[in-house]
PDB file of C-alpha atoms in Angstrom:
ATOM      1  CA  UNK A   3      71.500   8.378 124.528  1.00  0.00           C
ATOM      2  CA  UNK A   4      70.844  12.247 123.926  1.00  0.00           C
ATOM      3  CA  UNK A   5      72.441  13.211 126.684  1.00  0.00           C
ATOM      4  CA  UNK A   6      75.502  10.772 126.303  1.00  0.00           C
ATOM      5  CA  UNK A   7      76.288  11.802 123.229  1.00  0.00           C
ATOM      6  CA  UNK A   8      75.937  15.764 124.216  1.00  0.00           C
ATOM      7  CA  UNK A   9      78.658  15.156 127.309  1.00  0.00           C
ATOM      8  CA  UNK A  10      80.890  13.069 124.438  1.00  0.00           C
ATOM      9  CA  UNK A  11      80.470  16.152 122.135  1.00  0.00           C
ATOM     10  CA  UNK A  12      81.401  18.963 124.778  1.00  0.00           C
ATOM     11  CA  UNK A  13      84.455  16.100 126.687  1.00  0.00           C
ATOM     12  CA  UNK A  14      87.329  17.762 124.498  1.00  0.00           C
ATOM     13  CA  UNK A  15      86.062  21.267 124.442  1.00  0.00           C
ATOM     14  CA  UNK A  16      86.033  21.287 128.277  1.00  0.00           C
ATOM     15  CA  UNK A  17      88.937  19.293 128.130  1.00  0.00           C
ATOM     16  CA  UNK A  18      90.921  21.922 126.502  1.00  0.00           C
ATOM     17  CA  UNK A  19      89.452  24.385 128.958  1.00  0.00           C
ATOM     18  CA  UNK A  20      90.720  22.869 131.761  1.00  0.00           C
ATOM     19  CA  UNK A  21      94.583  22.709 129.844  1.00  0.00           C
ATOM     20  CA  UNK A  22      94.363  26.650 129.231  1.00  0.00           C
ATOM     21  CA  UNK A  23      95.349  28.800 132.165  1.00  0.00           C
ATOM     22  CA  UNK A  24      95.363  31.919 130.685  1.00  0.00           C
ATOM     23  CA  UNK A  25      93.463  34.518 128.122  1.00  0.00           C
ATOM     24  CA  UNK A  26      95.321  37.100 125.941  1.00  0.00           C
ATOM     25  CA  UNK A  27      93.089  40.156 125.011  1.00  0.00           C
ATOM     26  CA  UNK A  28      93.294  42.856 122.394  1.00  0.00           C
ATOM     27  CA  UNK A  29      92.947  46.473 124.900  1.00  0.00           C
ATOM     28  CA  UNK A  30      93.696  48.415 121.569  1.00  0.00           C
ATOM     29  CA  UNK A  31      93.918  47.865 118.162  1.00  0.00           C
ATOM     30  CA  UNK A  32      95.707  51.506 117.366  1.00  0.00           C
ATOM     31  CA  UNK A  33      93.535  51.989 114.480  1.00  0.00           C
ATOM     32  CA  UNK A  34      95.725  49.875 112.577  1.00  0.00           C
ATOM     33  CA  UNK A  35      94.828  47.328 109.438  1.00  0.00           C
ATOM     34  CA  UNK A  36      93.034  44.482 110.575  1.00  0.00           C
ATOM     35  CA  UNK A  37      95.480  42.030 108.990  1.00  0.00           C
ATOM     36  CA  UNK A  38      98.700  43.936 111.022  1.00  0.00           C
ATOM     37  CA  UNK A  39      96.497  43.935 114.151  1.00  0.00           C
ATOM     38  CA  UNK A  40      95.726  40.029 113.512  1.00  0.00           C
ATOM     39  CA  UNK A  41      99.965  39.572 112.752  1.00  0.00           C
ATOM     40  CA  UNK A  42     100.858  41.589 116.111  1.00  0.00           C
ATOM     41  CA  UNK A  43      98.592  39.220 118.230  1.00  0.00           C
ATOM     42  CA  UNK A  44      99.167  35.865 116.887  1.00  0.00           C
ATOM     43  CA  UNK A  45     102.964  36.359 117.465  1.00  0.00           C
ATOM     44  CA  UNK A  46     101.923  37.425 120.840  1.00  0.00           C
ATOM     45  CA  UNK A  47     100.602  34.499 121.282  1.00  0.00           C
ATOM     46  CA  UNK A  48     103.002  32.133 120.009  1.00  0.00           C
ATOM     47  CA  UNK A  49     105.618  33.739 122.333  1.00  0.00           C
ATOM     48  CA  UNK A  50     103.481  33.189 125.399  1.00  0.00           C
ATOM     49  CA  UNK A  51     102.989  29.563 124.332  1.00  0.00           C
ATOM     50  CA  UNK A  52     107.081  29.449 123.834  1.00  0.00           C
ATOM     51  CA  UNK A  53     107.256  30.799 127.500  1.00  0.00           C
ATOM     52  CA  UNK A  54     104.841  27.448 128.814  1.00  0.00           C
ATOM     53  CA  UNK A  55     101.849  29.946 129.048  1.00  0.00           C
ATOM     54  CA  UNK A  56      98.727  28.136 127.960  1.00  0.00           C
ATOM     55  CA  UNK A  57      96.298  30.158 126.196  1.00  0.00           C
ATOM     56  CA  UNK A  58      92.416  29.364 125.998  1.00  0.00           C
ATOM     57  CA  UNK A  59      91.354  29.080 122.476  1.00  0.00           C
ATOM     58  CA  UNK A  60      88.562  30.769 122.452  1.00  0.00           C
ATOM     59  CA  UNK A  61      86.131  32.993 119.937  1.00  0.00           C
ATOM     60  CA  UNK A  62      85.049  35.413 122.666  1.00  0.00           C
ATOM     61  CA  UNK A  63      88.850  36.242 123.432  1.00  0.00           C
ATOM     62  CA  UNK A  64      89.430  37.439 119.355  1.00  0.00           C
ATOM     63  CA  UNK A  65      88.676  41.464 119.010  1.00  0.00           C
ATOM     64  CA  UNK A  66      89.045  44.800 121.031  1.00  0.00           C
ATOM     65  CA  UNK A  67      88.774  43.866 124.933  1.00  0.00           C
ATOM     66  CA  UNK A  68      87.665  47.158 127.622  1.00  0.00           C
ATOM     67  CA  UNK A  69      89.441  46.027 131.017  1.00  0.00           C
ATOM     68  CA  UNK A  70      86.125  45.891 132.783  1.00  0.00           C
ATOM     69  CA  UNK A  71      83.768  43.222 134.212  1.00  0.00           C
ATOM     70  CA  UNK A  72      82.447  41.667 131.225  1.00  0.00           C
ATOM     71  CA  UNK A  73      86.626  40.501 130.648  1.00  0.00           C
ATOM     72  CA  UNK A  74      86.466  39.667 134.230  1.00  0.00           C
ATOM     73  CA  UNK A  75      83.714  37.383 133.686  1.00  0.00           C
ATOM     74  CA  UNK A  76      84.557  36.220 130.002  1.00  0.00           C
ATOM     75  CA  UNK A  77      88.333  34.686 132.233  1.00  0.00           C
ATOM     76  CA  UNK A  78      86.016  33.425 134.562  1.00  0.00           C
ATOM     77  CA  UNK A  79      84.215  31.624 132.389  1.00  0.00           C
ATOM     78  CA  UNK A  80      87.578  30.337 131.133  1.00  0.00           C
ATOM     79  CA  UNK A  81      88.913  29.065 133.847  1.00  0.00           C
ATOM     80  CA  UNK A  82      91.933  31.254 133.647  1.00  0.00           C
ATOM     81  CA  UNK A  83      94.469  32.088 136.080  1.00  0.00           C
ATOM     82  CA  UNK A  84      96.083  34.688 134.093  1.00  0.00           C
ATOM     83  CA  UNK A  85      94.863  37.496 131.648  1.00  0.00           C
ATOM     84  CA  UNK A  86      97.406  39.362 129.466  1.00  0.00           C
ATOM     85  CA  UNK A  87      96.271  42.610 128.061  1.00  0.00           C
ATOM     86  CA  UNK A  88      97.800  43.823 124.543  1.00  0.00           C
ATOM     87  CA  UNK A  89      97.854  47.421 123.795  1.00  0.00           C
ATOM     88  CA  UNK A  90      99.089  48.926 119.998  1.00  0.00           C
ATOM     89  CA  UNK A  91      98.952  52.862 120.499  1.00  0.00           C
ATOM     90  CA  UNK A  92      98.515  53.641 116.774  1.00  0.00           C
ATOM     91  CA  UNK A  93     101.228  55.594 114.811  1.00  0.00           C
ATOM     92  CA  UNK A  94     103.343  58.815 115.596  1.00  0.00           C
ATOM     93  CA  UNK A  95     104.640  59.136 112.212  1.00  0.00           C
ATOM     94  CA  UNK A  96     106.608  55.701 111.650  1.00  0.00           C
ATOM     95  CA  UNK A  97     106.636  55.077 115.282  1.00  0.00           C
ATOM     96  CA  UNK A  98     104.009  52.282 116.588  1.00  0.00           C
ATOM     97  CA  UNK A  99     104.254  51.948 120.379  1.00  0.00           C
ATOM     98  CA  UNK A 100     103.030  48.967 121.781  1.00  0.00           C
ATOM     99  CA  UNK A 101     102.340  47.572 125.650  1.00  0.00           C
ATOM    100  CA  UNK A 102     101.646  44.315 127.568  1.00  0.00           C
ATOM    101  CA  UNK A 103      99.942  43.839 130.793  1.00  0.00           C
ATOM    102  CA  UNK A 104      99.525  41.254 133.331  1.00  0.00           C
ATOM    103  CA  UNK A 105      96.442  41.699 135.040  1.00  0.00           C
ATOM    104  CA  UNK A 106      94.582  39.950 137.980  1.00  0.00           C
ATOM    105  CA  UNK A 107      92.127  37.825 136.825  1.00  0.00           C
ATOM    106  CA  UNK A 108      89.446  39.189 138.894  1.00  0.00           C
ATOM    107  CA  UNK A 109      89.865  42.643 140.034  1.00  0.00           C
ATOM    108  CA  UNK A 110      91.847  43.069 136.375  1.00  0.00           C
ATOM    109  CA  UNK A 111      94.330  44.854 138.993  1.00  0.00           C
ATOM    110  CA  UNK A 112      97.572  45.041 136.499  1.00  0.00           C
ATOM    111  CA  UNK A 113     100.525  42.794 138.322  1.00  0.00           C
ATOM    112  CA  UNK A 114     103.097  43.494 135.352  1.00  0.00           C
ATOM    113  CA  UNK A 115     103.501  45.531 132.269  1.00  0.00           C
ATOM    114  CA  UNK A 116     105.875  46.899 129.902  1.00  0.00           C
ATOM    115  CA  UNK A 117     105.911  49.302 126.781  1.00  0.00           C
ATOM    116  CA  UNK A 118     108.651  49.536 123.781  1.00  0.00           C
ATOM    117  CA  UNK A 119     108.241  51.847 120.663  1.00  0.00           C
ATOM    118  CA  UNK A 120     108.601  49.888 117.278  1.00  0.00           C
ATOM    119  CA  UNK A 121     109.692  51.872 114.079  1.00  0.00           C
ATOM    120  CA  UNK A 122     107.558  50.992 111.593  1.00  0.00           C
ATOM    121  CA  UNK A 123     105.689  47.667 111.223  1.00  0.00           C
ATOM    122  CA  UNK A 124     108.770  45.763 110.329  1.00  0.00           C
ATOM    123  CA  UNK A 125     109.900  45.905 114.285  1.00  0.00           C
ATOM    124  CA  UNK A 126     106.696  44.984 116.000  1.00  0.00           C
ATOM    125  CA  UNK A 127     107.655  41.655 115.419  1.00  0.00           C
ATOM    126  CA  UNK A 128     110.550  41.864 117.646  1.00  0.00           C
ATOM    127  CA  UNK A 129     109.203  44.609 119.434  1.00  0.00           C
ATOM    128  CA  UNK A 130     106.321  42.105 120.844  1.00  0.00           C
ATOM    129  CA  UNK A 131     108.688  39.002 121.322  1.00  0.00           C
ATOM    130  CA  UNK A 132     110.908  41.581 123.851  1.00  0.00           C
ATOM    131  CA  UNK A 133     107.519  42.195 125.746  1.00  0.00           C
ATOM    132  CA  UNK A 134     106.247  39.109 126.188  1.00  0.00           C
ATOM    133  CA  UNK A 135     109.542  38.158 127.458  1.00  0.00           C
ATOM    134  CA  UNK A 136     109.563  41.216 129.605  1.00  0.00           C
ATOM    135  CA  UNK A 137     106.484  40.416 131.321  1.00  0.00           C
ATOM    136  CA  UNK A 138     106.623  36.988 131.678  1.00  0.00           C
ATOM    137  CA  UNK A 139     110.252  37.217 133.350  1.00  0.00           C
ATOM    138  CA  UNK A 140     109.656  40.208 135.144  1.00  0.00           C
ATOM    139  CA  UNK A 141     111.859  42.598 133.514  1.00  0.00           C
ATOM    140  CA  UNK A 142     112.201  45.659 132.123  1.00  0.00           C
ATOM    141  CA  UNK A 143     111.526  45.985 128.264  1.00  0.00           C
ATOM    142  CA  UNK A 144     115.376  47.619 127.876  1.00  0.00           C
ATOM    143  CA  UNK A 145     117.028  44.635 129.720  1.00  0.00           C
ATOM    144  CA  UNK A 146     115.893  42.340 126.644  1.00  0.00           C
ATOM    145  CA  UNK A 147     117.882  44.382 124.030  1.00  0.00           C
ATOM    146  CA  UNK A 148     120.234  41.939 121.836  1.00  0.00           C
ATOM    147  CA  UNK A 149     122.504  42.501 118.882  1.00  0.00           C
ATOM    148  CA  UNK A 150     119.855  41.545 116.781  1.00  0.00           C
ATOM    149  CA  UNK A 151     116.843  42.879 118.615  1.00  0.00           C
ATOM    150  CA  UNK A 152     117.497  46.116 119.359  1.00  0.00           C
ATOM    151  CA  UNK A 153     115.228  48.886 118.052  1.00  0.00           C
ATOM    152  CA  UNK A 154     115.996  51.331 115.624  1.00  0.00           C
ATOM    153  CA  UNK A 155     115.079  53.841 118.154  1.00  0.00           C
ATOM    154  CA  UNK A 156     117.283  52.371 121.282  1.00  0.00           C
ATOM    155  CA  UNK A 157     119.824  52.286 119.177  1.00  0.00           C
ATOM    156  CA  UNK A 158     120.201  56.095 117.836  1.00  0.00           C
ATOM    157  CA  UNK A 159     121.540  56.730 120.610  1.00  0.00           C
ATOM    158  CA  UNK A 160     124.567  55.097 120.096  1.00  0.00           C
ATOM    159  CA  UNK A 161     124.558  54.448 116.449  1.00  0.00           C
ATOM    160  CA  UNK A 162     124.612  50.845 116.446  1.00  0.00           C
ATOM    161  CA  UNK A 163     125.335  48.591 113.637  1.00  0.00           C
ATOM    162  CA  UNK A 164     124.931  45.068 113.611  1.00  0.00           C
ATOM    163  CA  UNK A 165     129.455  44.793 113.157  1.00  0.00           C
ATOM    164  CA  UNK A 166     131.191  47.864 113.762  1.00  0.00           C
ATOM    165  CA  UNK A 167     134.932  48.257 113.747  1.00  0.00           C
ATOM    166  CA  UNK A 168     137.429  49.576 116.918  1.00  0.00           C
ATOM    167  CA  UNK A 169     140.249  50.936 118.109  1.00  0.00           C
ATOM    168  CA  UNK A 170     141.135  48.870 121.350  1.00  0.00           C
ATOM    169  CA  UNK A 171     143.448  50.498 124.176  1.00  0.00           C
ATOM    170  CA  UNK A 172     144.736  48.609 126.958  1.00  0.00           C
ATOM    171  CA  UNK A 173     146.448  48.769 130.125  1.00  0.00           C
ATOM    172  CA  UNK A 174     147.940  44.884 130.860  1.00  0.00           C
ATOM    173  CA  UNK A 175     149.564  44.504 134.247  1.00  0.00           C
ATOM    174  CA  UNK A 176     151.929  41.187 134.779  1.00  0.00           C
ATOM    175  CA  UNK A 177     150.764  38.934 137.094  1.00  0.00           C
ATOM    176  CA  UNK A 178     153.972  37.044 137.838  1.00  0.00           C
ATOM    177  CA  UNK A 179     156.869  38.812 139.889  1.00  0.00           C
ATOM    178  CA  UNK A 180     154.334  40.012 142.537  1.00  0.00           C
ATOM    179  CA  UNK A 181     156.826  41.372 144.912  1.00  0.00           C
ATOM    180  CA  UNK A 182     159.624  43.079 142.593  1.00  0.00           C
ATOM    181  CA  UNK A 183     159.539  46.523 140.792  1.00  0.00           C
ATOM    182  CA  UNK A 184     156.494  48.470 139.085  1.00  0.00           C
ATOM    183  CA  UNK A 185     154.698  47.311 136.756  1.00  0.00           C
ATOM    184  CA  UNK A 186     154.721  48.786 133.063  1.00  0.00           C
ATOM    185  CA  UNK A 187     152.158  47.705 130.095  1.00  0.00           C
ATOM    186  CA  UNK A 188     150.298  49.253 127.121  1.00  0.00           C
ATOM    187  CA  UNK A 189     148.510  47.550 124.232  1.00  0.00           C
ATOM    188  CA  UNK A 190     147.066  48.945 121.099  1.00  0.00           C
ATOM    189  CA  UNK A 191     144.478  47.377 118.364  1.00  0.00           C
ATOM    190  CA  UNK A 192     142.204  47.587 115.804  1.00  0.00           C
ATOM    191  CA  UNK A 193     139.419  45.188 115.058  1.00  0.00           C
ATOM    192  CA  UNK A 194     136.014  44.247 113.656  1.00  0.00           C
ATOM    193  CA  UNK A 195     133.459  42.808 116.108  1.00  0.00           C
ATOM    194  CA  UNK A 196     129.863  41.107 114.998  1.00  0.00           C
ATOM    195  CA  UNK A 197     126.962  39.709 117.005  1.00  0.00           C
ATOM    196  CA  UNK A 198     129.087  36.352 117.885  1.00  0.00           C
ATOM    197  CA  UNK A 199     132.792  37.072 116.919  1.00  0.00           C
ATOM    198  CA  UNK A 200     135.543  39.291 117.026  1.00  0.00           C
ATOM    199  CA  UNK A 201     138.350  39.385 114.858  1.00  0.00           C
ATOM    200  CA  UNK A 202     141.472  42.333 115.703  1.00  0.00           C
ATOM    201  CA  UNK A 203     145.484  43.031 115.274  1.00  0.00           C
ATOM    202  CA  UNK A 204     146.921  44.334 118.491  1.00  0.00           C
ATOM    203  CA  UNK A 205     150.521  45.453 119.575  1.00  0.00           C
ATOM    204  CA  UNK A 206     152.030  46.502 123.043  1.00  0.00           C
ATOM    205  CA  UNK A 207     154.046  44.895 125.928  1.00  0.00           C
ATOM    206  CA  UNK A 208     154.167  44.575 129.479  1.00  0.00           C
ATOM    207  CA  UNK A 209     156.638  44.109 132.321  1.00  0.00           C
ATOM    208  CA  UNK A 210     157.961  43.654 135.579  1.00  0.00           C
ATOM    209  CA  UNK A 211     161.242  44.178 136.955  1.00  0.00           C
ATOM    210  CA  UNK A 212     162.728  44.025 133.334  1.00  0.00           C
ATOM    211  CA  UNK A 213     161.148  40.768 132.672  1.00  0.00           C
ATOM    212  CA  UNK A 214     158.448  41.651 130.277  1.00  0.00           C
ATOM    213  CA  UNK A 215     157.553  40.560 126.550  1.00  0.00           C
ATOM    214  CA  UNK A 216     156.160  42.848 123.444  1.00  0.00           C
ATOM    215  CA  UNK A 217     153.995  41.479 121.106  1.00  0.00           C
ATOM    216  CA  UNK A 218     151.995  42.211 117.753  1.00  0.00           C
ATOM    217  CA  UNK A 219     149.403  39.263 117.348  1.00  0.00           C
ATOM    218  CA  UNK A 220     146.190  38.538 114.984  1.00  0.00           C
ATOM    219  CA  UNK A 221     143.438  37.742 117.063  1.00  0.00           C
ATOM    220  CA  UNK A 222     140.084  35.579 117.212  1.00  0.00           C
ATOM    221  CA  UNK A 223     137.745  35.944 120.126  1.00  0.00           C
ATOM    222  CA  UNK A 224     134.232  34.146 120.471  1.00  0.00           C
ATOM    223  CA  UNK A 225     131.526  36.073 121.865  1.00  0.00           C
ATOM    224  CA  UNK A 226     128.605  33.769 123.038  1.00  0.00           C
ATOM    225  CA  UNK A 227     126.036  35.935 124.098  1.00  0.00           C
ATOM    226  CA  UNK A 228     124.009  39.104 122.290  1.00  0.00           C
ATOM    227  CA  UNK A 229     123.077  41.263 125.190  1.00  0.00           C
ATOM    228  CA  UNK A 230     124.833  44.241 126.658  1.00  0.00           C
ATOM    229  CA  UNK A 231     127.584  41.863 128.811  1.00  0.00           C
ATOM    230  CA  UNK A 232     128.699  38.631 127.388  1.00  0.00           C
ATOM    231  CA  UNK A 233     131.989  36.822 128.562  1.00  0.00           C
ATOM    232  CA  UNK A 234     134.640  35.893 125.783  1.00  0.00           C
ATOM    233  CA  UNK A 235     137.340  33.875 125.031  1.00  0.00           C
ATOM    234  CA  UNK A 236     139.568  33.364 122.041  1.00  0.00           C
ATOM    235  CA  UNK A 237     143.402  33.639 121.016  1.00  0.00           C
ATOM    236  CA  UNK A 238     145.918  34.407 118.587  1.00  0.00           C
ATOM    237  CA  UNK A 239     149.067  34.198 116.757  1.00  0.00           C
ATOM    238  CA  UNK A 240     152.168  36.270 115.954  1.00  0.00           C
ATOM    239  CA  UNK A 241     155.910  37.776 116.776  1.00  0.00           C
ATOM    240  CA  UNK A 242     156.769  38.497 120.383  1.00  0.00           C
ATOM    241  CA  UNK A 243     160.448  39.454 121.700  1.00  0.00           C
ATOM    242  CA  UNK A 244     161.166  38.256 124.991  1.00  0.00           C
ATOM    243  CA  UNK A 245     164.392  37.583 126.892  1.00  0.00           C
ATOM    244  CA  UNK A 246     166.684  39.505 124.218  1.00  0.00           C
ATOM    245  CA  UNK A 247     165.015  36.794 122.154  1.00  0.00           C
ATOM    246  CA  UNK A 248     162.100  36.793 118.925  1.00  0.00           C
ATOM    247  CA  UNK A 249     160.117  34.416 117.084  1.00  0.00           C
ATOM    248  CA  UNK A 250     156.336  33.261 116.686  1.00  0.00           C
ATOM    249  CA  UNK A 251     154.317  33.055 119.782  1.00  0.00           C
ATOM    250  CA  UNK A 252     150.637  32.451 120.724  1.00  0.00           C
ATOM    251  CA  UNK A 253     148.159  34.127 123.317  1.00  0.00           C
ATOM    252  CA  UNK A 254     144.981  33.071 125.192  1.00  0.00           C
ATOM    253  CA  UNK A 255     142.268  35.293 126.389  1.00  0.00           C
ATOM    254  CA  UNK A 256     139.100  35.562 128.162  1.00  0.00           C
ATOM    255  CA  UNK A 257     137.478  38.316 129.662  1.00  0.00           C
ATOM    256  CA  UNK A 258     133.652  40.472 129.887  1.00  0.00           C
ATOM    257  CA  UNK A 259     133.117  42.409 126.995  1.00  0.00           C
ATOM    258  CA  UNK A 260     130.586  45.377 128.668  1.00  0.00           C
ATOM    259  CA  UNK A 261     128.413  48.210 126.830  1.00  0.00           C
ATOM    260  CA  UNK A 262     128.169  46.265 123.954  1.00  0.00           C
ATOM    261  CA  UNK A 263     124.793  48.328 123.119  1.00  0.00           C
ATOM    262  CA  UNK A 264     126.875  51.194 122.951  1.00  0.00           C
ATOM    263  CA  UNK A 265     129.021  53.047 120.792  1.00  0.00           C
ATOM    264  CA  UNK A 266     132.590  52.903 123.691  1.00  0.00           C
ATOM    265  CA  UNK A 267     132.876  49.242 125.286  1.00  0.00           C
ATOM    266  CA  UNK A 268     134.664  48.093 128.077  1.00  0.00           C
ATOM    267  CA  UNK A 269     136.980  45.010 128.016  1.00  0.00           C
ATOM    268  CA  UNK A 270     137.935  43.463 131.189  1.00  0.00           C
ATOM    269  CA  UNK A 271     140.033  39.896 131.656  1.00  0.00           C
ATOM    270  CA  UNK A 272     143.647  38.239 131.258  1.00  0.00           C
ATOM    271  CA  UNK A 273     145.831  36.846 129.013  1.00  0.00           C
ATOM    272  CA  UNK A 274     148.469  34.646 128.271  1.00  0.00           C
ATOM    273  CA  UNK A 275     151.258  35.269 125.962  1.00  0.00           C
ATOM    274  CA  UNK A 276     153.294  32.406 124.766  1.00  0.00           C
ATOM    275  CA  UNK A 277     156.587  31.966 123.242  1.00  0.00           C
ATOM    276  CA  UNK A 278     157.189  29.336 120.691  1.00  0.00           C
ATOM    277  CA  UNK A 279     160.945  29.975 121.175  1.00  0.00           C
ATOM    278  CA  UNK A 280     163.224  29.748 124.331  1.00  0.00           C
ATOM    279  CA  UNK A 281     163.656  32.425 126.396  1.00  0.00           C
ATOM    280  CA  UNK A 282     166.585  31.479 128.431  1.00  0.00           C
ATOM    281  CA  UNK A 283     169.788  33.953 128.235  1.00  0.00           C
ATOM    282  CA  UNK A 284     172.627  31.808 126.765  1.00  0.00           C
ATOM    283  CA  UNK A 285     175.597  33.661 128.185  1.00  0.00           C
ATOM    284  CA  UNK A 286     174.160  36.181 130.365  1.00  0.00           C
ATOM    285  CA  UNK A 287     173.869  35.758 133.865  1.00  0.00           C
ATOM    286  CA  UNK A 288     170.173  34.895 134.756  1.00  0.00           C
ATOM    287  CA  UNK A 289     168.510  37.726 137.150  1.00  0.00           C
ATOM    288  CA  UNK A 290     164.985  35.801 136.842  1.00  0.00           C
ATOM    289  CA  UNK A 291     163.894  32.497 135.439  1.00  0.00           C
ATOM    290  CA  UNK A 292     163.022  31.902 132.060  1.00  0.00           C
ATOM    291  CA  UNK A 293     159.356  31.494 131.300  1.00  0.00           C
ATOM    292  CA  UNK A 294     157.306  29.440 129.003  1.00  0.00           C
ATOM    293  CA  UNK A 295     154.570  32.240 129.032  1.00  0.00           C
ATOM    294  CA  UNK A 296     153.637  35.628 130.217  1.00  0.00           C
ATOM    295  CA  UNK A 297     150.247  35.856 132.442  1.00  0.00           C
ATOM    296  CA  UNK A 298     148.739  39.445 132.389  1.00  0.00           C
ATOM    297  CA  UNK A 299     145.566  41.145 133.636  1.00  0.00           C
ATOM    298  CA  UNK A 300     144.263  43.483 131.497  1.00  0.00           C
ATOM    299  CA  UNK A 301     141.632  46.533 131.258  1.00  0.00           C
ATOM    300  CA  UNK A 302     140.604  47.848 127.708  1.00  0.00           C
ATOM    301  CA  UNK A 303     138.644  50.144 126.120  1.00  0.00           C
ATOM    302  CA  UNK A 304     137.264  49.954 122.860  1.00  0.00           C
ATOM    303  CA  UNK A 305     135.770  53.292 120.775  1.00  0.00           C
TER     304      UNK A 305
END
């Protein structure tokens, strides 16, 4: 009965063992309070879990780890598959670096690592989210830079701000009369641009064998994803002249925004332009046919 009632007693703890397939270590605390160093780790942590990583739950994993046989043995012991080593440097002035490491269970031989430098306490959150990602997708720390994660220090660079406002020149070449003429465009605009959105007023033309259109439009363009390249699409609403004509019109748009990380960006994409009034010559001898919109390719920059 003894003995039953010691294997029913030890079923869920060796249970849960054989769920967990990996440890996460302290390598170095960085001298820092106990209750940061206890903050920095738990998020840790929960961002390996949020990657499908399955941590052993164990007291012999909690404190300051040397990568040497006894944490060979302890993830041994465990049952684990992986080991992930955190490192927090200490502080240069404000500046707190911090690393991860994938290491070998066994020989502790590191398989994947990756450093960033948080400003202050306030960033290691972030600052650790970016490196568990890092390591656990096999990138570099910089590739996991968003709007709303970048660090204070990758972003001096290029003075970022979370919105910023532009000036937007563009070059837009027709795509319609393939064969006839050179083609002539310019654009001009200035706009606000946020994490998700962009919002701008933009004037210009282009043509083709003297069948072009100008244009001064309000524009809305959505902007899906954070990183340094997201796609976009979006449209607007204004005046346009075309075929010795004027009157309201509308445009489409999609395109790459590029560099968005950095203080110049790069727009690439096309656009439609369409009249809401017709464009066919009444009393003029027709050269070309009318159109119910303008296609255009276009290449920007934005500063």
């Amino acid at each position: 009965m003894l003995l039953g009632a010691a294997l029913l007693l030890s079923a869920p703890s060796a249970l849960g063992q054989e769920r967990s397939d990996a440890v996460l270590v302290l390598a170095d605390d960085g001298a820092l309070d106990d209750s940061a160093v206890h903050a920095i780790r738990n998020i840790a942590a929960s961002e390996l879990r949020k990657h499908g990583v399955v941590l052993a739950e164990d007291r012999r994993t909690a404190g300051v780890h040397s990568l040497d046989a006894e944490l060979s043995t302890l993830a041994l012991d465990l049952g684990a598959r992986r080991v992930f080593a955190l490192r927090i440097g200490g502080r240069l002035g404000q500046k707190i670096p911090l690393s991860l490491e994938e290491l070998m269970p066994g020989s502790l031989a590191p398989v994947y690592a990756a450093s960033l430098t948080a400003t202050g306490l306030e960033e290691c959150d972030v600052v650790t989210a970016r490196l568990v990602e890092a390591v656990v997708d096999r990138r570099s720390a910089d590739s996991t830079a968003g709007m709303r994660s970048v660090t204070a220090s990758e972003s001096k660079p290029f003075a970022k701000k979370p919105g910023e406002r532009f000036w937007f020149i563009g070059l837009p070449v027709p795509l319609y009369n393939a064969n006839r003429g050179t083609p002539a465009g310019f654009s001009l605009g200035y706009g606000y641009e946020a994490e998700n959105f962009r919002v701008s007023a933009t004037f210009g033309g282009f043509s083709r064998d003297s069948d072009g259109i100008s244009y001064g439009v309000l524009e809305a363009m959505w902007i899906p994803l954070d990183g340094e390249i997201s796609p976009y699409i979006g449209g607007g609403l204004g005046y346009m002249g075309a075929a010795s004509r004027g009157g309201m019109g509308g445009s489409l748009e999609a395109g790459i925004d590029a560099f968005r990380l950095h203080g110049v960006r790069a727009l690439a994409g096309v656009q439609a332009l369409i009249p809401f009034f017709d464009t066919t010559r009444n009393g003029v001898v027709q050269t070309v046919s009318p159109r119910s919109f303008y296609p255009a390719a276009f290449l920007r920059l934005a500063f």
